[in-house]
JSON list of C-alpha atoms in Angstrom, two decimals:
[
{"chain": "A", "resi": 1, "resn": "UNK", "atom": "CA", "xyz": [0.00, 0.00, 0.00]},
{"chain": "A", "resi": 2, "resn": "UNK", "atom": "CA", "xyz": [1.32, 3.43, -0.98]},
{"chain": "A", "resi": 3, "resn": "UNK", "atom": "CA", "xyz": [1.06, 6.45, 1.31]},
{"chain": "A", "resi": 4, "resn": "UNK", "atom": "CA", "xyz": [1.21, 10.12, 0.39]},
{"chain": "A", "resi": 5, "resn": "UNK", "atom": "CA", "xyz": [4.81, 11.29, 0.32]},
{"chain": "A", "resi": 6, "resn": "UNK", "atom": "CA", "xyz": [6.70, 14.41, -0.70]},
{"chain": "A", "resi": 7, "resn": "UNK", "atom": "CA", "xyz": [9.89, 13.78, -2.67]},
{"chain": "A", "resi": 8, "resn": "UNK", "atom": "CA", "xyz": [12.15, 16.78, -2.90]},
{"chain": "A", "resi": 9, "resn": "UNK", "atom": "CA", "xyz": [15.56, 17.77, -4.26]},
{"chain": "A", "resi": 10, "resn": "UNK", "atom": "CA", "xyz": [17.21, 21.16, -4.29]},
{"chain": "A", "resi": 11, "resn": "UNK", "atom": "CA", "xyz": [15.68, 21.92, -7.69]},
{"chain": "A", "resi": 12, "resn": "UNK", "atom": "CA", "xyz": [12.31, 20.16, -7.84]},
{"chain": "A", "resi": 13, "resn": "UNK", "atom": "CA", "xyz": [9.52, 19.05, -5.54]},
{"chain": "A", "resi": 14, "resn": "UNK", "atom": "CA", "xyz": [7.12, 16.18, -6.16]},
{"chain": "A", "resi": 15, "resn": "UNK", "atom": "CA", "xyz": [3.93, 17.01, -4.28]},
{"chain": "A", "resi": 16, "resn": "UNK", "atom": "CA", "xyz": [0.96, 14.64, -3.83]},
{"chain": "A", "resi": 17, "resn": "UNK", "atom": "CA", "xyz": [-1.72, 15.75, -6.28]},
{"chain": "A", "resi": 18, "resn": "UNK", "atom": "CA", "xyz": [-4.84, 17.57, -5.05]},
{"chain": "A", "resi": 19, "resn": "UNK", "atom": "CA", "xyz": [-7.56, 19.46, -6.88]},
{"chain": "A", "resi": 20, "resn": "UNK", "atom": "CA", "xyz": [-6.00, 22.66, -5.55]},
{"chain": "A", "resi": 21, "resn": "UNK", "atom": "CA", "xyz": [-3.37, 22.05, -8.25]},
{"chain": "A", "resi": 22, "resn": "UNK", "atom": "CA", "xyz": [-5.95, 22.00, -11.06]},
{"chain": "A", "resi": 23, "resn": "UNK", "atom": "CA", "xyz": [-5.18, 25.38, -12.64]},
{"chain": "A", "resi": 24, "resn": "UNK", "atom": "CA", "xyz": [-1.41, 24.87, -12.53]},
{"chain": "A", "resi": 25, "resn": "UNK", "atom": "CA", "xyz": [-1.76, 21.26, -13.76]},
{"chain": "A", "resi": 26, "resn": "UNK", "atom": "CA", "xyz": [-3.89, 22.38, -16.69]},
{"chain": "A", "resi": 27, "resn": "UNK", "atom": "CA", "xyz": [-1.55, 25.24, -17.60]},
{"chain": "A", "resi": 28, "resn": "UNK", "atom": "CA", "xyz": [1.51, 22.93, -17.51]},
{"chain": "A", "resi": 29, "resn": "UNK", "atom": "CA", "xyz": [-0.18, 20.37, -19.76]},
{"chain": "A", "resi": 30, "resn": "UNK", "atom": "CA", "xyz": [-2.21, 22.50, -22.16]},
{"chain": "A", "resi": 31, "resn": "UNK", "atom": "CA", "xyz": [0.28, 22.36, -25.04]},
{"chain": "A", "resi": 32, "resn": "UNK", "atom": "CA", "xyz": [-0.78, 19.69, -27.59]},
{"chain": "A", "resi": 33, "resn": "UNK", "atom": "CA", "xyz": [2.92, 18.79, -27.95]},
{"chain": "A", "resi": 34, "resn": "UNK", "atom": "CA", "xyz": [2.78, 17.20, -24.50]},
{"chain": "A", "resi": 35, "resn": "UNK", "atom": "CA", "xyz": [0.21, 14.63, -25.62]},
{"chain": "A", "resi": 36, "resn": "UNK", "atom": "CA", "xyz": [1.30, 13.89, -29.20]},
{"chain": "A", "resi": 37, "resn": "UNK", "atom": "CA", "xyz": [2.37, 10.32, -28.33]},
{"chain": "A", "resi": 38, "resn": "UNK", "atom": "CA", "xyz": [-0.42, 9.63, -25.85]},
{"chain": "A", "resi": 39, "resn": "UNK", "atom": "CA", "xyz": [-3.85, 8.18, -26.68]},
{"chain": "A", "resi": 40, "resn": "UNK", "atom": "CA", "xyz": [-5.74, 11.04, -25.01]},
{"chain": "A", "resi": 41, "resn": "UNK", "atom": "CA", "xyz": [-5.05, 14.73, -24.39]},
{"chain": "A", "resi": 42, "resn": "UNK", "atom": "CA", "xyz": [-5.67, 14.86, -20.66]},
{"chain": "A", "resi": 43, "resn": "UNK", "atom": "CA", "xyz": [-5.51, 18.67, -20.65]},
{"chain": "A", "resi": 44, "resn": "UNK", "atom": "CA", "xyz": [-7.65, 19.47, -23.68]},
{"chain": "A", "resi": 45, "resn": "UNK", "atom": "CA", "xyz": [-9.81, 21.45, -21.25]},
{"chain": "A", "resi": 46, "resn": "UNK", "atom": "CA", "xyz": [-10.07, 21.94, -17.50]},
{"chain": "A", "resi": 47, "resn": "UNK", "atom": "CA", "xyz": [-12.97, 19.53, -17.12]},
{"chain": "A", "resi": 48, "resn": "UNK", "atom": "CA", "xyz": [-10.94, 16.72, -18.72]},
{"chain": "A", "resi": 49, "resn": "UNK", "atom": "CA", "xyz": [-7.92, 17.54, -16.57]},
{"chain": "A", "resi": 50, "resn": "UNK", "atom": "CA", "xyz": [-10.02, 17.60, -13.42]},
{"chain": "A", "resi": 51, "resn": "UNK", "atom": "CA", "xyz": [-11.64, 14.26, -14.20]},
{"chain": "A", "resi": 52, "resn": "UNK", "atom": "CA", "xyz": [-8.24, 12.61, -14.75]},
{"chain": "A", "resi": 53, "resn": "UNK", "atom": "CA", "xyz": [-6.85, 14.15, -11.56]},
{"chain": "A", "resi": 54, "resn": "UNK", "atom": "CA", "xyz": [-9.87, 12.99, -9.56]},
{"chain": "A", "resi": 55, "resn": "UNK", "atom": "CA", "xyz": [-9.32, 9.38, -10.61]},
{"chain": "A", "resi": 56, "resn": "UNK", "atom": "CA", "xyz": [-5.70, 9.61, -9.43]},
{"chain": "A", "resi": 57, "resn": "UNK", "atom": "CA", "xyz": [-6.71, 11.27, -6.16]},
{"chain": "A", "resi": 58, "resn": "UNK", "atom": "CA", "xyz": [-9.29, 8.55, -5.51]},
{"chain": "A", "resi": 59, "resn": "UNK", "atom": "CA", "xyz": [-6.73, 5.82, -6.14]},
{"chain": "A", "resi": 60, "resn": "UNK", "atom": "CA", "xyz": [-4.22, 7.58, -3.87]},
{"chain": "A", "resi": 61, "resn": "UNK", "atom": "CA", "xyz": [-6.77, 7.53, -1.05]},
{"chain": "A", "resi": 62, "resn": "UNK", "atom": "CA", "xyz": [-6.93, 3.74, -1.50]},
{"chain": "A", "resi": 63, "resn": "UNK", "atom": "CA", "xyz": [-3.13, 3.37, -1.49]},
{"chain": "A", "resi": 64, "resn": "UNK", "atom": "CA", "xyz": [-3.03, 2.22, -5.11]},
{"chain": "A", "resi": 65, "resn": "UNK", "atom": "CA", "xyz": [-0.75, 4.92, -6.48]},
{"chain": "A", "resi": 66, "resn": "UNK", "atom": "CA", "xyz": [1.25, 8.06, -5.75]},
{"chain": "A", "resi": 67, "resn": "UNK", "atom": "CA", "xyz": [0.30, 10.84, -8.17]},
{"chain": "A", "resi": 68, "resn": "UNK", "atom": "CA", "xyz": [2.63, 13.83, -8.03]},
{"chain": "A", "resi": 69, "resn": "UNK", "atom": "CA", "xyz": [2.60, 17.40, -9.22]},
{"chain": "A", "resi": 70, "resn": "UNK", "atom": "CA", "xyz": [6.12, 18.34, -10.38]},
{"chain": "A", "resi": 71, "resn": "UNK", "atom": "CA", "xyz": [7.16, 21.77, -9.12]},
{"chain": "A", "resi": 72, "resn": "UNK", "atom": "CA", "xyz": [10.28, 23.60, -10.25]},
{"chain": "A", "resi": 73, "resn": "UNK", "atom": "CA", "xyz": [11.63, 25.16, -7.05]},
{"chain": "A", "resi": 74, "resn": "UNK", "atom": "CA", "xyz": [13.74, 27.75, -8.89]},
{"chain": "A", "resi": 75, "resn": "UNK", "atom": "CA", "xyz": [10.66, 29.43, -10.38]},
{"chain": "A", "resi": 76, "resn": "UNK", "atom": "CA", "xyz": [8.07, 27.96, -7.95]},
{"chain": "A", "resi": 77, "resn": "UNK", "atom": "CA", "xyz": [6.14, 26.81, -11.02]},
{"chain": "A", "resi": 78, "resn": "UNK", "atom": "CA", "xyz": [4.24, 23.57, -11.64]},
{"chain": "A", "resi": 79, "resn": "UNK", "atom": "CA", "xyz": [5.92, 22.08, -14.71]},
{"chain": "A", "resi": 80, "resn": "UNK", "atom": "CA", "xyz": [4.26, 18.69, -15.02]},
{"chain": "A", "resi": 81, "resn": "UNK", "atom": "CA", "xyz": [3.15, 15.54, -13.29]},
{"chain": "A", "resi": 82, "resn": "UNK", "atom": "CA", "xyz": [4.29, 11.95, -12.74]},
{"chain": "A", "resi": 83, "resn": "UNK", "atom": "CA", "xyz": [3.24, 8.84, -10.81]},
{"chain": "A", "resi": 84, "resn": "UNK", "atom": "CA", "xyz": [4.27, 5.68, -9.04]},
{"chain": "A", "resi": 85, "resn": "UNK", "atom": "CA", "xyz": [1.56, 3.11, -9.71]},
{"chain": "A", "resi": 86, "resn": "UNK", "atom": "CA", "xyz": [0.74, -0.52, -10.55]},
{"chain": "A", "resi": 87, "resn": "UNK", "atom": "CA", "xyz": [2.29, -1.65, -7.27]},
{"chain": "A", "resi": 88, "resn": "UNK", "atom": "CA", "xyz": [2.68, -5.42, -7.01]},
{"chain": "A", "resi": 89, "resn": "UNK", "atom": "CA", "xyz": [3.55, -5.97, -3.37]},
{"chain": "A", "resi": 90, "resn": "UNK", "atom": "CA", "xyz": [3.94, -9.73, -3.72]},
{"chain": "A", "resi": 91, "resn": "UNK", "atom": "CA", "xyz": [6.49, -9.49, -6.54]},
{"chain": "A", "resi": 92, "resn": "UNK", "atom": "CA", "xyz": [7.95, -6.16, -5.34]},
{"chain": "A", "resi": 93, "resn": "UNK", "atom": "CA", "xyz": [7.43, -4.33, -8.62]},
{"chain": "A", "resi": 94, "resn": "UNK", "atom": "CA", "xyz": [6.10, -0.89, -9.46]},
{"chain": "A", "resi": 95, "resn": "UNK", "atom": "CA", "xyz": [5.79, 1.37, -12.51]},
{"chain": "A", "resi": 96, "resn": "UNK", "atom": "CA", "xyz": [6.78, 4.99, -13.08]},
{"chain": "A", "resi": 97, "resn": "UNK", "atom": "CA", "xyz": [4.52, 6.66, -15.61]},
{"chain": "A", "resi": 98, "resn": "UNK", "atom": "CA", "xyz": [1.71, 9.04, -16.58]},
{"chain": "A", "resi": 99, "resn": "UNK", "atom": "CA", "xyz": [4.56, 11.53, -16.83]},
{"chain": "A", "resi": 100, "resn": "UNK", "atom": "CA", "xyz": [4.40, 14.83, -18.66]},
{"chain": "A", "resi": 101, "resn": "UNK", "atom": "CA", "xyz": [6.65, 17.89, -18.56]},
{"chain": "A", "resi": 102, "resn": "UNK", "atom": "CA", "xyz": [5.66, 21.23, -20.05]},
{"chain": "A", "resi": 103, "resn": "UNK", "atom": "CA", "xyz": [7.70, 21.88, -23.26]},
{"chain": "A", "resi": 104, "resn": "UNK", "atom": "CA", "xyz": [9.85, 24.71, -21.86]},
{"chain": "A", "resi": 105, "resn": "UNK", "atom": "CA", "xyz": [11.21, 22.36, -19.16]},
{"chain": "A", "resi": 106, "resn": "UNK", "atom": "CA", "xyz": [11.79, 19.30, -21.31]},
{"chain": "A", "resi": 107, "resn": "UNK", "atom": "CA", "xyz": [15.44, 18.25, -21.69]},
{"chain": "A", "resi": 108, "resn": "UNK", "atom": "CA", "xyz": [16.24, 20.09, -18.45]},
{"chain": "A", "resi": 109, "resn": "UNK", "atom": "CA", "xyz": [17.11, 18.86, -14.95]},
{"chain": "A", "resi": 110, "resn": "UNK", "atom": "CA", "xyz": [13.42, 18.21, -14.20]},
{"chain": "A", "resi": 111, "resn": "UNK", "atom": "CA", "xyz": [13.16, 14.70, -15.64]},
{"chain": "A", "resi": 112, "resn": "UNK", "atom": "CA", "xyz": [16.46, 13.42, -14.22]},
{"chain": "A", "resi": 113, "resn": "UNK", "atom": "CA", "xyz": [15.68, 14.78, -10.75]},
{"chain": "A", "resi": 114, "resn": "UNK", "atom": "CA", "xyz": [12.14, 13.39, -10.74]},
{"chain": "A", "resi": 115, "resn": "UNK", "atom": "CA", "xyz": [13.23, 9.95, -11.92]},
{"chain": "A", "resi": 116, "resn": "UNK", "atom": "CA", "xyz": [16.11, 9.86, -9.41]},
{"chain": "A", "resi": 117, "resn": "UNK", "atom": "CA", "xyz": [13.79, 10.72, -6.52]},
{"chain": "A", "resi": 118, "resn": "UNK", "atom": "CA", "xyz": [11.20, 8.12, -7.50]},
{"chain": "A", "resi": 119, "resn": "UNK", "atom": "CA", "xyz": [13.76, 5.39, -8.18]},
{"chain": "A", "resi": 120, "resn": "UNK", "atom": "CA", "xyz": [15.49, 6.07, -4.88]},
{"chain": "A", "resi": 121, "resn": "UNK", "atom": "CA", "xyz": [12.16, 5.95, -3.07]},
{"chain": "A", "resi": 122, "resn": "UNK", "atom": "CA", "xyz": [11.07, 2.77, -4.86]},
{"chain": "A", "resi": 123, "resn": "UNK", "atom": "CA", "xyz": [14.27, 0.83, -4.18]},
{"chain": "A", "resi": 124, "resn": "UNK", "atom": "CA", "xyz": [15.47, 2.26, -0.88]},
{"chain": "A", "resi": 125, "resn": "UNK", "atom": "CA", "xyz": [12.20, 2.95, 0.93]},
{"chain": "A", "resi": 126, "resn": "UNK", "atom": "CA", "xyz": [9.57, 0.70, -0.64]},
{"chain": "A", "resi": 127, "resn": "UNK", "atom": "CA", "xyz": [12.00, -2.19, -1.16]},
{"chain": "A", "resi": 128, "resn": "UNK", "atom": "CA", "xyz": [11.05, -2.84, -4.77]},
{"chain": "A", "resi": 129, "resn": "UNK", "atom": "CA", "xyz": [13.14, -5.21, -6.89]},
{"chain": "A", "resi": 130, "resn": "UNK", "atom": "CA", "xyz": [11.90, -3.96, -10.28]},
{"chain": "A", "resi": 131, "resn": "UNK", "atom": "CA", "xyz": [10.73, -0.60, -11.61]},
{"chain": "A", "resi": 132, "resn": "UNK", "atom": "CA", "xyz": [9.09, -0.44, -15.04]},
{"chain": "A", "resi": 133, "resn": "UNK", "atom": "CA", "xyz": [8.92, 2.62, -17.28]},
{"chain": "A", "resi": 134, "resn": "UNK", "atom": "CA", "xyz": [6.80, 2.50, -20.43]},
{"chain": "A", "resi": 135, "resn": "UNK", "atom": "CA", "xyz": [6.33, 4.87, -23.35]},
{"chain": "A", "resi": 136, "resn": "UNK", "atom": "CA", "xyz": [4.84, 4.99, -26.83]},
{"chain": "A", "resi": 137, "resn": "UNK", "atom": "CA", "xyz": [6.79, 2.94, -29.35]},
{"chain": "A", "resi": 138, "resn": "UNK", "atom": "CA", "xyz": [7.32, 6.05, -31.51]},
{"chain": "A", "resi": 139, "resn": "UNK", "atom": "CA", "xyz": [8.22, 8.47, -28.72]},
{"chain": "A", "resi": 140, "resn": "UNK", "atom": "CA", "xyz": [11.95, 8.50, -29.37]},
{"chain": "A", "resi": 141, "resn": "UNK", "atom": "CA", "xyz": [12.57, 11.51, -27.13]},
{"chain": "A", "resi": 142, "resn": "UNK", "atom": "CA", "xyz": [11.07, 9.67, -24.16]},
{"chain": "A", "resi": 143, "resn": "UNK", "atom": "CA", "xyz": [12.86, 6.43, -25.02]},
{"chain": "A", "resi": 144, "resn": "UNK", "atom": "CA", "xyz": [16.20, 8.24, -25.14]},
{"chain": "A", "resi": 145, "resn": "UNK", "atom": "CA", "xyz": [15.50, 9.90, -21.80]},
{"chain": "A", "resi": 146, "resn": "UNK", "atom": "CA", "xyz": [14.73, 6.53, -20.16]},
{"chain": "A", "resi": 147, "resn": "UNK", "atom": "CA", "xyz": [17.95, 5.05, -21.51]},
{"chain": "A", "resi": 148, "resn": "UNK", "atom": "CA", "xyz": [19.93, 8.05, -20.23]},
{"chain": "A", "resi": 149, "resn": "UNK", "atom": "CA", "xyz": [18.79, 7.39, -16.67]},
{"chain": "A", "resi": 150, "resn": "UNK", "atom": "CA", "xyz": [19.77, 3.71, -16.93]},
{"chain": "A", "resi": 151, "resn": "UNK", "atom": "CA", "xyz": [16.64, 1.94, -18.16]},
{"chain": "A", "resi": 152, "resn": "UNK", "atom": "CA", "xyz": [17.07, -1.35, -20.03]},
{"chain": "A", "resi": 153, "resn": "UNK", "atom": "CA", "xyz": [14.91, -1.76, -23.14]},
{"chain": "A", "resi": 154, "resn": "UNK", "atom": "CA", "xyz": [13.00, -5.04, -22.95]},
{"chain": "A", "resi": 155, "resn": "UNK", "atom": "CA", "xyz": [10.88, -4.94, -26.08]},
{"chain": "A", "resi": 156, "resn": "UNK", "atom": "CA", "xyz": [7.63, -3.79, -27.68]},
{"chain": "A", "resi": 157, "resn": "UNK", "atom": "CA", "xyz": [4.25, -4.76, -26.27]},
{"chain": "A", "resi": 158, "resn": "UNK", "atom": "CA", "xyz": [1.91, -4.75, -29.26]},
{"chain": "A", "resi": 159, "resn": "UNK", "atom": "CA", "xyz": [-1.55, -3.16, -28.89]},
{"chain": "A", "resi": 160, "resn": "UNK", "atom": "CA", "xyz": [-0.74, -2.73, -25.21]},
{"chain": "A", "resi": 161, "resn": "UNK", "atom": "CA", "xyz": [-2.81, 0.35, -24.33]},
{"chain": "A", "resi": 162, "resn": "UNK", "atom": "CA", "xyz": [-6.22, 1.36, -25.66]},
{"chain": "A", "resi": 163, "resn": "UNK", "atom": "CA", "xyz": [-7.65, 4.88, -25.71]},
{"chain": "A", "resi": 164, "resn": "UNK", "atom": "CA", "xyz": [-11.33, 5.77, -25.13]},
{"chain": "A", "resi": 165, "resn": "UNK", "atom": "CA", "xyz": [-11.69, 6.37, -28.89]},
{"chain": "A", "resi": 166, "resn": "UNK", "atom": "CA", "xyz": [-10.55, 2.83, -29.65]},
{"chain": "A", "resi": 167, "resn": "UNK", "atom": "CA", "xyz": [-6.97, 3.58, -30.72]},
{"chain": "A", "resi": 168, "resn": "UNK", "atom": "CA", "xyz": [-4.46, 0.90, -29.68]},
{"chain": "A", "resi": 169, "resn": "UNK", "atom": "CA", "xyz": [-0.81, 1.79, -29.18]},
{"chain": "A", "resi": 170, "resn": "UNK", "atom": "CA", "xyz": [2.34, -0.28, -29.12]},
{"chain": "A", "resi": 171, "resn": "UNK", "atom": "CA", "xyz": [4.37, 0.27, -25.95]},
{"chain": "A", "resi": 172, "resn": "UNK", "atom": "CA", "xyz": [8.15, 0.27, -25.52]},
{"chain": "A", "resi": 173, "resn": "UNK", "atom": "CA", "xyz": [8.91, -1.21, -22.11]},
{"chain": "A", "resi": 174, "resn": "UNK", "atom": "CA", "xyz": [12.02, -0.52, -20.03]},
{"chain": "A", "resi": 175, "resn": "UNK", "atom": "CA", "xyz": [13.05, -1.61, -16.56]},
{"chain": "A", "resi": 176, "resn": "UNK", "atom": "CA", "xyz": [15.57, -1.03, -13.81]},
{"chain": "A", "resi": 177, "resn": "UNK", "atom": "CA", "xyz": [16.13, -3.75, -11.21]},
{"chain": "A", "resi": 178, "resn": "UNK", "atom": "CA", "xyz": [17.50, -3.54, -7.68]},
{"chain": "A", "resi": 179, "resn": "UNK", "atom": "CA", "xyz": [20.82, -5.17, -8.65]},
{"chain": "A", "resi": 180, "resn": "UNK", "atom": "CA", "xyz": [21.42, -2.31, -11.10]},
{"chain": "A", "resi": 181, "resn": "UNK", "atom": "CA", "xyz": [20.31, 0.54, -8.88]},
{"chain": "A", "resi": 182, "resn": "UNK", "atom": "CA", "xyz": [23.61, 1.15, -6.99]},
{"chain": "A", "resi": 183, "resn": "UNK", "atom": "CA", "xyz": [25.52, 1.55, -10.28]},
{"chain": "A", "resi": 184, "resn": "UNK", "atom": "CA", "xyz": [22.79, 3.68, -11.85]},
{"chain": "A", "resi": 185, "resn": "UNK", "atom": "CA", "xyz": [22.58, 5.83, -8.73]},
{"chain": "A", "resi": 186, "resn": "UNK", "atom": "CA", "xyz": [26.34, 6.37, -8.74]},
{"chain": "A", "resi": 187, "resn": "UNK", "atom": "CA", "xyz": [26.24, 7.29, -12.43]},
{"chain": "A", "resi": 188, "resn": "UNK", "atom": "CA", "xyz": [23.47, 9.85, -11.89]},
{"chain": "A", "resi": 189, "resn": "UNK", "atom": "CA", "xyz": [25.30, 11.37, -8.94]},
{"chain": "A", "resi": 190, "resn": "UNK", "atom": "CA", "xyz": [28.54, 11.48, -10.95]},
{"chain": "A", "resi": 191, "resn": "UNK", "atom": "CA", "xyz": [26.82, 13.45, -13.71]},
{"chain": "A", "resi": 192, "resn": "UNK", "atom": "CA", "xyz": [27.56, 16.69, -11.89]},
{"chain": "A", "resi": 193, "resn": "UNK", "atom": "CA", "xyz": [24.94, 16.36, -9.17]},
{"chain": "A", "resi": 194, "resn": "UNK", "atom": "CA", "xyz": [25.59, 15.90, -5.47]},
{"chain": "A", "resi": 195, "resn": "UNK", "atom": "CA", "xyz": [23.65, 13.38, -3.39]},
{"chain": "A", "resi": 196, "resn": "UNK", "atom": "CA", "xyz": [22.48, 16.25, -1.18]},
{"chain": "A", "resi": 197, "resn": "UNK", "atom": "CA", "xyz": [20.99, 17.92, -4.26]},
{"chain": "A", "resi": 198, "resn": "UNK", "atom": "CA", "xyz": [19.09, 14.74, -5.15]},
{"chain": "A", "resi": 199, "resn": "UNK", "atom": "CA", "xyz": [18.10, 13.62, -1.65]},
{"chain": "A", "resi": 200, "resn": "UNK", "atom": "CA", "xyz": [14.43, 12.92, -0.90]},
{"chain": "A", "resi": 201, "resn": "UNK", "atom": "CA", "xyz": [12.31, 14.21, 1.93]},
{"chain": "A", "resi": 202, "resn": "UNK", "atom": "CA", "xyz": [9.23, 12.26, 2.97]},
{"chain": "A", "resi": 203, "resn": "UNK", "atom": "CA", "xyz": [6.26, 13.48, 4.94]}
]
């Protein structure tokens, strides 16, 4: 069971999602570029964004997922969202996903910090042995980003996800396992970032 937690580095803060974040969430995700490789534009309007957020909030209250708002601490701006979900407590696996970053903060420190914080929390606090990260087969930018943080490409799941309009997408699946985490962690820290800068805070 997952409990609400704040994960925080010197540069970003992952805050548990609430409807108080609606306006900032919608503004961060309103660019169509954010959703070009996703089956549904979750921020096509505020009503759609609110409905999607409410589902996540409901599942958080049941301990099924951790849905975060991603806040850039430098500008104190909400720049996206991400989640830990699909927890399998028996097999000690979890997935990182439903991630979006507003275009002006893509290819910045935001993604690496967020992934570091969630991976550290998954392996070192939750005791997971496997973390999965999935993306659209054709989303090369996302696939490259996952590889850069140490994800291992495992293959393509055909017709893996289905949108409300009936569109089926092929999914590229990546994973990081607990045996790899110490080396991946060291590599991320060596990339010019101190452990203090990446450290998490839970509450």
